[in-house]
Coordinates of C-alpha atoms in Angstrom, one line a residue:
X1 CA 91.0 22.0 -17.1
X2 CA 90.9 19.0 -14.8
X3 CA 88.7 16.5 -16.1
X4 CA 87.5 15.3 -12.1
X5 CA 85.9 19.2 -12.4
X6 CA 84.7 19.5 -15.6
X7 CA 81.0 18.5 -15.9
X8 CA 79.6 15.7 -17.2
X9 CA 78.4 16.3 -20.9
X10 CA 74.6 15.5 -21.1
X11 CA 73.3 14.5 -24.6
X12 CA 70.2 16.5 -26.3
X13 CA 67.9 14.3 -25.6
X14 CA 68.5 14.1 -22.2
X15 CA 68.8 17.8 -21.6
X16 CA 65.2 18.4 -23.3
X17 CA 63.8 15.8 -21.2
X18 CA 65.0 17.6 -18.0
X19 CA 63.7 20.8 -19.3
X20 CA 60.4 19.4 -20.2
X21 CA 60.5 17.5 -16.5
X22 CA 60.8 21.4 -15.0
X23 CA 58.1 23.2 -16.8
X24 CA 55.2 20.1 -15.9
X25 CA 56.7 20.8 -12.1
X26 CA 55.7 24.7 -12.5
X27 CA 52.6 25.7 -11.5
X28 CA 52.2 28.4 -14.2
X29 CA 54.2 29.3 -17.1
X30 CA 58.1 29.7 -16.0
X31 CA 61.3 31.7 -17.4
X32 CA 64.0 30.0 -19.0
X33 CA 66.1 31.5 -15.9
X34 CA 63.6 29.3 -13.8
X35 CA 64.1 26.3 -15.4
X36 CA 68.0 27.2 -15.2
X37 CA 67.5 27.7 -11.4
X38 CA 65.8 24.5 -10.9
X39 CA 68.0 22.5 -12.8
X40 CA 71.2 23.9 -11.2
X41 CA 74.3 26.0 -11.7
X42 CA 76.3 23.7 -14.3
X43 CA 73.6 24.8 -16.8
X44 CA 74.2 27.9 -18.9
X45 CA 71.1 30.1 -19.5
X46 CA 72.3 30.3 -22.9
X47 CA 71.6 26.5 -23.2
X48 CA 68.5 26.5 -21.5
X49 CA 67.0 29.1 -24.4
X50 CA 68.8 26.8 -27.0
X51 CA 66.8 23.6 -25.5
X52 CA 63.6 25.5 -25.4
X53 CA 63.8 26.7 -28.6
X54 CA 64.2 23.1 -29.8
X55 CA 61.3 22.4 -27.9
X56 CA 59.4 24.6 -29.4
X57 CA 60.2 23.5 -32.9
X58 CA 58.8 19.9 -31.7
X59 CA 56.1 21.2 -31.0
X60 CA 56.3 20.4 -26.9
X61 CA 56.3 23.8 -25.8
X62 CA 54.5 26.9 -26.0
X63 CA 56.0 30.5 -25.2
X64 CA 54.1 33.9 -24.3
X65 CA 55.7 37.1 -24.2
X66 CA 56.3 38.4 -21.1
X67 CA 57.6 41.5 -20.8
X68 CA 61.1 41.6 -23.0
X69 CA 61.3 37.9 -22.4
X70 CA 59.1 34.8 -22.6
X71 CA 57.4 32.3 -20.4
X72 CA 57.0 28.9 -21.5
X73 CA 54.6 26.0 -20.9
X74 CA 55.0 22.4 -21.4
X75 CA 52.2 21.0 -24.3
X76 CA 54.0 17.4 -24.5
X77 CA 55.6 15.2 -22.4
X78 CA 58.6 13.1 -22.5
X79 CA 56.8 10.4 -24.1
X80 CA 55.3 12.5 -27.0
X81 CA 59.3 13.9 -27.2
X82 CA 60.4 10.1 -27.5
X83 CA 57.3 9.3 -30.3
X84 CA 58.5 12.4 -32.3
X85 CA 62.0 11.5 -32.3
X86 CA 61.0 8.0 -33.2
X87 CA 59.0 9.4 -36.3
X88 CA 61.4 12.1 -37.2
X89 CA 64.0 9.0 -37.8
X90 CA 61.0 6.9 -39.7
X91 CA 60.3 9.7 -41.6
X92 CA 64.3 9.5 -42.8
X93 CA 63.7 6.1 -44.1
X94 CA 63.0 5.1 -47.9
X95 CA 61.4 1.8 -46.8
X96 CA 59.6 2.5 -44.2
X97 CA 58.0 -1.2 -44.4
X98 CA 61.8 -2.7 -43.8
X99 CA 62.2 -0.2 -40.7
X100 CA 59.0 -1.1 -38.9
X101 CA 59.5 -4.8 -39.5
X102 CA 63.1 -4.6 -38.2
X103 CA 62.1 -2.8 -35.0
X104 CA 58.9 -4.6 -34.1
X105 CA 61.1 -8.0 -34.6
X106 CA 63.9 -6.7 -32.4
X107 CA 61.4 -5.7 -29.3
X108 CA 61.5 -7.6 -26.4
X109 CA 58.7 -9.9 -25.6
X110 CA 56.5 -7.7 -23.7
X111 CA 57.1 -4.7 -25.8
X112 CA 55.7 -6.5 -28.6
X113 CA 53.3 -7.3 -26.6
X114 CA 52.2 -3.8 -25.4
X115 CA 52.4 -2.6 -28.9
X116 CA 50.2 -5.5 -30.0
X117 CA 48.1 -4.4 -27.5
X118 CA 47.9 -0.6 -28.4
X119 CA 47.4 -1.7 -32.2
X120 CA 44.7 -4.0 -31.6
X121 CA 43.0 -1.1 -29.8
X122 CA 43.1 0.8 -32.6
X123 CA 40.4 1.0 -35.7
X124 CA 41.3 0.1 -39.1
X125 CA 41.7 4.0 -40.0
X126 CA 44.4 3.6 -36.5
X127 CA 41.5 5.7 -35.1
X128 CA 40.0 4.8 -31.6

């Protein structure tokens, strides 16, 4: 196949994000062959499931039966999808005191200073 047809390979993360992007936009809970309608033809129903499946695993999604099928609605957004990536990849870590150091050092200024922010909102018990 010619590669100038063949289209371009989006990565997981980027294909949950779109999928998540599609169910906030619904005004009820939608199909999985809604979602594959809105995000266009190069996008096998077979991987829409596969996402939403996923999805549901995170905990990001919800599904109701409908019928012989579900409908699906959107419980976190694409920032809670980043946060539990980030923690699913923390969690992975036998010093967890190394990782933390090492990201918060290699933020950029006003990251660090957002997250200083956020932290310093925070209770002792990381409570509000």
């Amino acid at each position: 196949m010619n590669d100038e047809r063949r289209p371009r390979r989006r990565g997981q993360g980027e294909l949950e994000g779109l999928v998540l992007s599609a169910l906030r936009e619904a005004r009820a809970p939608a199909s999985a062959g809604w979602v594959q309608e809105r995000l266009g033809d190069d996008l096998a129903y077979t991987t829409v499931i596969t996402i939403l499946t996923r999805l549901l695993a995170k905990g990001a999604v919800t599904r109701e039966r409908a019928g012989r099928s579900f409908v699906w609605t959107p419980v976190s957004d694409q920032a809670g999808l980043a946060a539990h990536r980030m923690r699913k990849v923390l969690d992975g870590e036998s010093d967890r005191e190394a990782v933390l150091s090492r990201f918060v050092t290699s933020l950029e200024p006003d990251d660090e200073r957002v997250l200083r922010q956020l932290l310093g909102r925070l209770g002792p018990e990381g409570e509000d």
